[in-house]
Coordinates of C-alpha atoms in Angstrom, one line a residue:
X1 CA 45.1 -25.0 -84.9
X2 CA 45.3 -26.0 -81.6
X3 CA 45.8 -22.9 -80.2
X4 CA 43.4 -20.8 -82.5
X5 CA 40.8 -23.3 -81.4
X6 CA 40.7 -22.3 -78.0
X7 CA 41.2 -18.7 -78.0
X8 CA 38.5 -19.1 -79.8
X9 CA 36.3 -20.7 -77.1
X10 CA 37.4 -18.2 -74.7
X11 CA 36.2 -15.5 -75.9
X12 CA 32.5 -17.7 -76.6
X13 CA 32.5 -17.8 -72.6
X14 CA 33.5 -14.5 -71.3
X15 CA 31.0 -13.5 -73.4
X16 CA 28.7 -15.7 -72.3
X17 CA 29.8 -14.8 -68.4
X18 CA 28.8 -11.3 -69.5
X19 CA 25.3 -11.7 -70.8
X20 CA 24.7 -13.6 -68.1
X21 CA 26.0 -10.9 -65.3
X22 CA 24.1 -8.3 -67.4
X23 CA 20.9 -10.5 -66.9
X24 CA 21.3 -11.3 -63.3
X25 CA 22.6 -7.1 -62.7
X26 CA 18.3 -6.1 -64.7
X27 CA 16.9 -8.1 -62.2
X28 CA 17.7 -7.0 -58.9
X29 CA 17.3 -3.3 -60.1
X30 CA 13.5 -4.8 -60.8
X31 CA 12.6 -6.4 -58.0
X32 CA 11.8 -6.7 -53.9
X33 CA 14.0 -8.1 -52.0
X34 CA 13.8 -11.6 -50.7
X35 CA 14.7 -13.9 -47.4
X36 CA 18.1 -14.5 -49.4
X37 CA 19.0 -10.6 -49.7
X38 CA 18.0 -10.5 -53.6
X39 CA 15.2 -8.8 -55.2
X40 CA 11.6 -9.7 -55.5
X41 CA 9.4 -9.7 -58.3
X42 CA 6.2 -9.5 -56.2
X43 CA 6.2 -6.9 -53.3
X44 CA 2.9 -8.9 -51.5
X45 CA 4.1 -12.2 -51.6
X46 CA 4.9 -13.6 -47.9
X47 CA 7.4 -15.3 -48.7
X48 CA 9.7 -11.6 -49.3
X49 CA 11.3 -9.5 -46.8
X50 CA 10.9 -6.2 -47.0
X51 CA 12.0 -5.5 -43.3
X52 CA 15.0 -3.2 -42.8
X53 CA 17.7 -1.6 -44.8
X54 CA 19.2 -4.2 -47.4
X55 CA 23.0 -2.9 -47.9
X56 CA 23.2 -4.1 -51.7
X57 CA 20.6 -2.5 -52.0
X58 CA 20.0 1.7 -53.0
X59 CA 16.4 1.6 -54.1
X60 CA 14.8 3.7 -50.6
X61 CA 11.5 2.8 -51.3
X62 CA 11.4 -0.5 -50.4
X63 CA 13.7 0.3 -46.7
X64 CA 11.5 1.0 -43.9
X65 CA 12.9 3.3 -41.1
X66 CA 15.5 1.9 -38.3
X67 CA 15.0 2.3 -35.2
X68 CA 16.9 2.5 -32.7
X69 CA 16.4 1.5 -29.4
X70 CA 16.8 4.2 -26.0
X71 CA 19.0 3.7 -23.0
X72 CA 19.0 4.7 -19.9
X73 CA 22.1 5.7 -18.7
X74 CA 21.5 7.7 -15.1
X75 CA 19.7 9.8 -13.2
X76 CA 20.0 12.8 -11.0
X77 CA 18.9 13.9 -8.6
X78 CA 17.8 10.9 -7.1
X79 CA 15.7 12.0 -4.1
X80 CA 13.7 15.2 -2.9
X81 CA 10.4 16.7 -2.8
X82 CA 7.1 17.2 -5.4
X83 CA 8.4 19.0 -8.6
X84 CA 12.0 18.1 -8.7
X85 CA 12.8 18.6 -11.6
X86 CA 14.7 15.6 -12.3
X87 CA 17.6 14.8 -15.6
X88 CA 17.6 11.4 -17.3
X89 CA 20.4 11.1 -19.5
X90 CA 20.6 8.6 -21.9
X91 CA 21.0 7.4 -25.7
X92 CA 17.9 7.7 -28.9
X93 CA 15.3 10.0 -26.5
X94 CA 13.8 11.4 -30.0
X95 CA 13.0 14.9 -29.5
X96 CA 9.7 14.3 -29.9
X97 CA 8.3 14.6 -26.3
X98 CA 4.7 13.3 -27.3
X99 CA 6.7 10.1 -27.0
X100 CA 8.4 10.3 -24.2
X101 CA 6.4 9.4 -20.7
X102 CA 8.3 9.3 -16.8
X103 CA 6.5 7.8 -13.7
X104 CA 7.6 7.8 -10.0
X105 CA 6.8 4.7 -8.2
X106 CA 3.7 4.1 -11.0
X107 CA 2.2 8.5 -10.7
X108 CA 3.2 10.2 -14.8
X109 CA 5.6 13.4 -14.3
X110 CA 5.4 16.5 -16.0
X111 CA 8.4 16.1 -19.0
X112 CA 10.2 19.7 -20.1
X113 CA 11.9 18.9 -22.7
X114 CA 13.3 16.6 -24.7
X115 CA 16.8 16.0 -26.2
X116 CA 18.1 12.8 -28.1
X117 CA 20.4 12.1 -24.9
X118 CA 18.5 14.3 -21.9
X119 CA 15.1 14.3 -20.3
X120 CA 13.8 16.5 -17.7
X121 CA 11.0 15.9 -15.7
X122 CA 8.9 17.3 -12.9
X123 CA 8.3 15.2 -10.3
X124 CA 4.3 15.3 -9.1
X125 CA 2.9 15.9 -6.3
X126 CA 2.2 12.6 -4.4
X127 CA 4.3 10.0 -5.9
X128 CA 6.3 8.6 -3.2
X129 CA 9.3 6.0 -3.4
X130 CA 10.0 3.9 -5.7
X131 CA 11.0 3.6 -9.3
X132 CA 11.4 5.5 -12.1
X133 CA 9.9 4.1 -15.3
X134 CA 10.2 5.8 -19.3
X135 CA 8.5 5.0 -22.3
X136 CA 10.1 6.5 -25.0
X137 CA 8.3 5.5 -28.6
X138 CA 6.9 2.0 -27.7
X139 CA 9.7 1.0 -26.3
X140 CA 9.9 0.4 -22.3
X141 CA 12.7 2.0 -19.4
X142 CA 13.4 1.3 -16.0
X143 CA 15.6 3.8 -13.8
X144 CA 16.8 3.6 -9.7
X145 CA 14.1 3.9 -6.9
X146 CA 13.4 8.3 -6.5
X147 CA 13.2 8.0 -2.8
X148 CA 10.0 11.1 -2.2
X149 CA 10.4 13.9 0.7
X150 CA 7.4 15.1 2.2
X151 CA 7.5 19.0 2.1
X152 CA 4.2 19.2 3.4
X153 CA 1.7 17.7 5.7
X154 CA -1.9 19.6 6.6
X155 CA -5.0 18.5 9.1
X156 CA -8.3 19.0 7.9
X157 CA -11.2 17.6 9.7
X158 CA -13.0 14.9 7.8
X159 CA -16.3 15.2 9.7
X160 CA -18.2 15.1 13.1
X161 CA -18.3 18.4 14.5
X162 CA -16.0 18.4 17.6
X163 CA -18.6 18.1 19.9
X164 CA -20.1 14.3 21.6
X165 CA -23.5 13.7 19.8
X166 CA -25.7 11.6 17.8
X167 CA -26.9 12.5 14.7
X168 CA -26.6 11.8 10.8
X169 CA -25.6 14.8 8.2
X170 CA -22.6 15.4 5.8
X171 CA -19.3 15.7 7.1
X172 CA -19.0 18.3 10.3
X173 CA -22.7 18.5 10.5
X174 CA -22.7 14.5 11.5
X175 CA -22.0 13.5 15.8
X176 CA -19.9 11.1 16.7
X177 CA -19.1 9.9 21.2
X178 CA -16.0 8.7 21.6
X179 CA -15.1 7.0 18.0
X180 CA -12.1 4.2 18.2
X181 CA -11.0 2.5 15.3
X182 CA -11.6 2.9 11.3
X183 CA -12.2 0.4 8.0
X184 CA -12.7 0.9 4.3
X185 CA -14.0 -1.8 1.8
X186 CA -13.6 -1.3 -1.9
X187 CA -15.8 1.0 -2.7
X188 CA -13.9 4.0 -0.1
X189 CA -16.2 3.5 2.0
X190 CA -15.4 4.5 5.4
X191 CA -16.8 2.3 8.8
X192 CA -16.0 4.1 12.4
X193 CA -16.7 2.2 15.7
X194 CA -18.5 4.8 17.4
X195 CA -17.8 3.8 20.7
X196 CA -20.1 5.6 22.7
X197 CA -22.9 5.0 20.4
X198 CA -23.0 1.9 20.5
X199 CA -22.8 2.1 16.9
X200 CA -20.8 1.2 13.2
X201 CA -21.2 4.6 11.4
X202 CA -20.8 5.0 7.8
X203 CA -18.9 7.9 5.4
X204 CA -19.9 7.5 2.4
X205 CA -17.6 8.9 -0.8
X206 CA -19.1 11.9 -0.9
X207 CA -19.1 12.2 3.6
X208 CA -22.2 11.8 4.1
X209 CA -21.9 10.2 7.0
X210 CA -25.6 7.6 8.3
X211 CA -25.2 4.9 11.3
X212 CA -24.8 1.1 9.3
X213 CA -25.7 -0.5 12.1
X214 CA -26.6 -1.1 15.7
X215 CA -27.6 2.9 17.8
X216 CA -27.8 4.7 20.3
X217 CA -29.4 2.9 22.5
X218 CA -27.1 -0.3 23.1
X219 CA -27.1 -3.4 25.0
X220 CA -30.3 -4.8 23.7
X221 CA -30.5 -7.7 21.3
X222 CA -28.6 -7.1 18.3
X223 CA -27.3 -3.9 19.8
X224 CA -23.3 -3.0 20.4
X225 CA -22.1 -2.6 23.6
X226 CA -18.9 -0.3 23.2
X227 CA -17.7 -1.6 19.7
X228 CA -13.9 -0.4 19.9
X229 CA -12.2 -2.5 16.3
X230 CA -13.3 -3.2 12.9
X231 CA -11.8 -5.8 10.6
X232 CA -12.5 -5.9 6.7
X233 CA -12.6 -9.2 4.2
X234 CA -11.6 -8.9 0.7
X235 CA -16.2 -9.6 0.4
X236 CA -16.0 -6.5 2.0
X237 CA -17.7 -8.0 5.0
X238 CA -17.6 -6.0 8.3
X239 CA -15.9 -7.7 11.6
X240 CA -16.3 -6.2 15.2
X241 CA -14.9 -6.3 18.5
X242 CA -17.7 -5.7 20.4
X243 CA -15.7 -5.3 23.5
X244 CA -18.7 -4.4 26.5
X245 CA -20.8 -7.9 25.1
X246 CA -17.1 -9.8 24.9
X247 CA -17.9 -10.9 21.4
X248 CA -17.1 -11.0 17.2
X249 CA -20.4 -10.4 15.5
X250 CA -19.6 -10.5 11.6
X251 CA -21.6 -7.9 9.2
X252 CA -22.0 -8.7 5.3
X253 CA -22.8 -5.7 2.8
X254 CA -25.8 -5.8 3.1
X255 CA -26.1 -5.2 7.6
X256 CA -26.9 -9.0 7.9
X257 CA -24.5 -9.8 11.5
X258 CA -24.4 -12.9 13.2
X259 CA -21.8 -14.3 16.4
X260 CA -18.8 -15.0 15.0
X261 CA -17.6 -16.1 18.8
X262 CA -18.2 -15.2 22.9
X263 CA -20.9 -13.6 24.1
X264 CA -21.7 -16.0 26.9
X265 CA -20.0 -12.9 29.4
X266 CA -16.3 -12.3 30.3
X267 CA -13.6 -14.5 30.6
X268 CA -10.5 -16.6 29.3
X269 CA -12.0 -19.9 27.9
X270 CA -10.7 -21.9 24.7
X271 CA -13.0 -24.2 22.5
X272 CA -16.0 -23.8 20.1
X273 CA -17.7 -20.1 19.3
X274 CA -20.7 -20.7 22.0
X275 CA -17.8 -21.3 25.0
X276 CA -15.4 -19.1 23.8
X277 CA -15.3 -16.7 26.8
X278 CA -13.3 -13.0 25.8
X279 CA -12.4 -10.6 28.3
X280 CA -12.8 -6.6 26.4
X281 CA -11.2 -7.2 22.8
X282 CA -9.9 -4.5 21.3
X283 CA -9.2 -4.9 17.7
X284 CA -9.2 -8.0 14.9
X285 CA -6.7 -9.0 12.2
X286 CA -8.6 -11.2 9.0
X287 CA -5.7 -12.8 8.2
X288 CA -3.7 -13.6 5.2
X289 CA -4.9 -15.3 2.0
X290 CA -5.3 -18.9 2.4
X291 CA -5.4 -18.3 6.7
X292 CA -9.1 -18.5 7.2
X293 CA -9.0 -17.0 10.3
X294 CA -9.8 -13.5 12.3
X295 CA -6.7 -12.4 15.2
X296 CA -8.0 -10.9 17.7
X297 CA -6.0 -8.3 20.7
X298 CA -7.8 -9.9 23.8
X299 CA -7.0 -6.7 26.2
X300 CA -7.6 -7.7 29.8
X301 CA -6.2 -11.4 29.0
X302 CA -2.9 -9.8 27.8
X303 CA -2.9 -12.4 24.3
X304 CA -4.0 -12.2 20.8
X305 CA -6.2 -15.2 19.9
X306 CA -7.2 -16.5 17.1
X307 CA -10.4 -17.5 15.6
X308 CA -11.1 -20.7 13.1
X309 CA -12.9 -19.4 10.4
X310 CA -13.3 -23.0 8.3
X311 CA -17.1 -23.0 7.2
X312 CA -18.8 -25.2 10.7
X313 CA -16.2 -25.4 12.6
X314 CA -15.3 -22.0 14.3
X315 CA -13.0 -22.3 17.5
X316 CA -11.7 -20.2 19.6
X317 CA -7.4 -20.6 20.2
X318 CA -4.8 -18.8 21.7
X319 CA -2.4 -17.6 19.0
X320 CA 0.2 -15.4 20.8
X321 CA 0.8 -15.1 24.7
X322 CA 0.0 -16.4 27.7
X323 CA -3.0 -19.5 28.0
X324 CA -6.3 -19.9 30.1
X325 CA -4.7 -21.8 32.5
X326 CA -1.2 -18.9 33.2
X327 CA -1.8 -17.2 36.4
X328 CA 0.9 -14.0 35.4
X329 CA -0.6 -12.8 32.0
X330 CA 0.6 -9.2 32.0
X331 CA 4.0 -8.6 31.2
X332 CA 6.3 -8.0 28.3
X333 CA 9.0 -10.1 26.9
X334 CA 10.0 -11.3 24.1
X335 CA 10.1 -15.3 22.2
X336 CA 8.3 -17.4 21.3
X337 CA 4.5 -18.0 20.8
X338 CA 3.5 -19.4 24.3
X339 CA 6.4 -17.3 25.8
X340 CA 5.3 -14.0 24.6
X341 CA 4.0 -11.3 27.4
X342 CA 2.5 -8.2 26.4
X343 CA 0.3 -5.6 28.1
X344 CA -3.1 -4.4 26.9
X345 CA -2.0 -5.5 23.4
X346 CA -4.1 -3.0 20.9
X347 CA -3.8 -2.4 17.1
X348 CA -2.5 -4.4 14.2
X349 CA -1.4 -4.4 10.6
X350 CA 0.1 -7.1 8.6
X351 CA 3.7 -5.2 7.3
X352 CA 4.8 -8.1 4.7
X353 CA 3.9 -11.5 3.9
X354 CA 3.8 -13.1 7.3
X355 CA 4.3 -10.5 10.2
X356 CA 1.6 -8.6 12.1
X357 CA 3.1 -5.5 14.1
X358 CA 1.0 -4.4 17.3
X359 CA 0.7 -1.6 20.0
X360 CA 0.9 -3.2 22.9
X361 CA -0.5 -0.2 24.6
X362 CA 0.9 -0.5 28.6
X363 CA 4.4 -1.7 27.4
X364 CA 4.4 1.4 24.9
X365 CA 5.7 -0.2 21.8
X366 CA 5.2 -1.8 18.9
X367 CA 5.7 -5.8 19.2
X368 CA 6.6 -7.4 15.8
X369 CA 5.3 -11.3 15.1
X370 CA 7.0 -13.8 13.2
X371 CA 4.0 -15.4 11.5
X372 CA 6.5 -18.7 10.0
X373 CA 9.0 -18.0 12.8
X374 CA 7.1 -18.0 15.3
X375 CA 8.7 -15.3 17.2
X376 CA 8.0 -12.3 18.7
X377 CA 10.1 -9.2 19.1
X378 CA 10.1 -5.6 20.1
X379 CA 10.0 -3.3 16.5
X380 CA 9.9 0.1 18.2
X381 CA 9.8 2.2 21.1
X382 CA 12.3 1.3 24.6
X383 CA 11.6 1.1 28.0
X384 CA 9.1 3.3 29.7
X385 CA 7.2 5.3 28.0
X386 CA 7.6 9.0 26.7
X387 CA 8.3 10.6 23.2
X388 CA 11.8 10.9 21.8
X389 CA 11.7 11.0 18.4
X390 CA 13.6 11.7 15.2
X391 CA 15.4 8.5 15.7
X392 CA 15.7 5.0 14.4
X393 CA 13.1 2.6 15.7
X394 CA 14.6 1.1 18.6
X395 CA 15.9 4.3 20.5
X396 CA 12.1 6.1 19.3
X397 CA 9.8 5.9 23.0
X398 CA 5.7 6.0 22.5
X399 CA 3.0 7.1 24.5
X400 CA 0.1 4.7 24.7
X401 CA -0.1 3.7 21.2
X402 CA -2.9 2.1 20.6
X403 CA -3.1 1.8 16.8
X404 CA -1.1 0.9 13.5
X405 CA -1.5 0.9 10.4
X406 CA 0.8 0.5 7.0
X407 CA 1.0 1.6 3.7
X408 CA 1.9 -0.3 0.5
X409 CA 5.0 1.1 0.2
X410 CA 6.1 -0.4 3.9
X411 CA 5.6 3.1 5.5
X412 CA 3.5 2.4 9.2
X413 CA 1.9 5.0 10.8
X414 CA 1.2 4.9 14.5
X415 CA -1.8 6.6 16.9
X416 CA 0.2 7.7 19.4
X417 CA -2.1 8.2 21.6
X418 CA -1.4 10.0 24.8
X419 CA 1.8 12.3 23.2
X420 CA -1.6 12.8 21.3
X421 CA 0.4 12.7 18.1
X422 CA 0.6 10.4 14.8
X423 CA 3.9 9.2 14.1
X424 CA 5.2 7.6 11.3
X425 CA 8.2 4.8 11.0
X426 CA 9.6 4.8 7.1
X427 CA 11.1 1.5 5.4
X428 CA 14.5 2.6 6.8
X429 CA 13.1 2.1 10.9
X430 CA 12.6 5.9 10.9
X431 CA 10.8 7.5 13.8
X432 CA 9.6 11.3 12.8
X433 CA 6.1 12.6 13.8
X434 CA 3.9 13.3 11.4
X435 CA 1.3 15.6 12.7
X436 CA 0.5 17.1 16.7
X437 CA 2.0 18.9 18.6
X438 CA 3.3 16.1 22.3
X439 CA 1.9 17.1 24.8
X440 CA -0.6 19.8 23.6
X441 CA -3.8 18.4 22.9
X442 CA -7.0 20.1 21.3
X443 CA -8.5 20.7 18.6
X444 CA -7.3 22.3 15.2
X445 CA -6.7 21.9 12.0
X446 CA -3.7 23.3 9.4
X447 CA -0.5 22.2 9.1
X448 CA 1.0 18.9 10.4
X449 CA 3.1 20.6 13.5
X450 CA 0.0 23.0 14.4
X451 CA -2.2 20.7 13.8
X452 CA -3.9 19.7 17.5
X453 CA -5.5 15.6 18.6
X454 CA -7.0 14.4 21.7
X455 CA -6.2 10.9 22.0
X456 CA -6.4 9.8 18.9
X457 CA -6.8 6.4 19.0
X458 CA -7.4 4.1 15.8
X459 CA -5.2 5.8 12.3
X460 CA -5.9 4.5 8.7
X461 CA -4.0 4.6 5.6
X462 CA -7.1 5.5 3.1
X463 CA -4.5 5.8 0.1
X464 CA -1.3 7.7 -1.1
X465 CA -1.1 10.6 1.3
X466 CA -4.1 10.1 2.9
X467 CA -3.7 8.7 6.3
X468 CA -7.2 9.3 8.7
X469 CA -7.5 9.7 12.4
X470 CA -10.5 8.5 15.2
X471 CA -9.8 11.6 17.0
X472 CA -11.1 10.1 20.3
X473 CA -11.0 13.3 22.6
X474 CA -12.5 15.4 20.2
X475 CA -15.4 13.2 18.8
X476 CA -14.4 13.8 15.3
X477 CA -12.7 11.9 12.2
X478 CA -9.8 13.9 10.6
X479 CA -7.3 13.7 7.7
X480 CA -4.0 14.5 6.8
X481 CA -2.7 14.8 3.3
X482 CA 0.7 14.2 2.7
X483 CA 2.4 16.0 0.2

């Protein structure tokens, strides 16, 4: 009797289990998925999770497509000139070329083909050395550095007609008289120290040349006398090395000018602005951010002077080289700031944080000033002037280098004035000539190895692929286009 009762109870439990199982199955088939993987009866419920595939759910209507993250595994080649075809391999690139973009050093390339594992892209002109970056359907990828090889260099006359004079006009209609230095403001206007016209000239982006300050008379009140060096700060104020007036002048963007230091004759005196003396200052450099100062190559004192720009406390001191109490000032020596010696130091440029490069003209070298360590070294050039090319920087030879300019990627351009050439030092320290023919002067536009200059004194890296040259002996501004 007891056994029959037990069997009856088991049958009742099984029936209830079956009923509950059917109820649960019905709910599972009729609802969306919730946070626990169960179906959600209200798909608009914010607590319901409907993203991604639920392996327990066989209804594809509530599934989002699964996006597989792309990966980059290799790039070949990683060096070449413009229009080189580069193959990037990886996974999950898809097949839609409109969802794939590739850039070289920030410059977009032309995507030629896309498969799920391979992208082919053409290197754009003027990309220059830098990282390869990709975007694939919203995913960002970074590849190795691509080393850009220069394939073409062309020189053209940007402004000036090749004969000395003092005329305004567009491009080659204008006339200069021994232009020496160049700077560019934030709006793309170029300013030229037009030495023998005793003026600061302005070249607008459309090529029109006007006089910004000074004039051909010179030596009068408010005029310049053989200005040679220029610098520009972040507010577009221009600083002028007014060389034969032995002073430093500031000109605001509105053309208002004031004397920063010097102007009381020539000599070598440190101190306040009204007593400091210079001797033919040749170039100016604005200090790094946070360093409220100007640096001046005081050529005939063979020293680098520092002008503090603290408001109301302008003072001049010797930064590098011998002080005014030293008799033997000219020479050649590396070492501490006060021990170093120069011979007619000229153009300067910043090269990385805390480093100044200097064209040491009569020593035929490029010197480096490490501001953090307080030392001076030889960056490029070797004993005796001359012309040795296509070698390491310390094996190269220069002849009367007068200016230096540094591009954003660390490439250095040098106005090698007495070799009539524009030289280049790449980030690996290799020296080449990009334009001009050594020991041949003249005025000729065309490919870099056929172009001719005449005593190029100033050089300015004006943007990717554009180098501007103050071609002093030709009374012109030249433009070098690098592809």
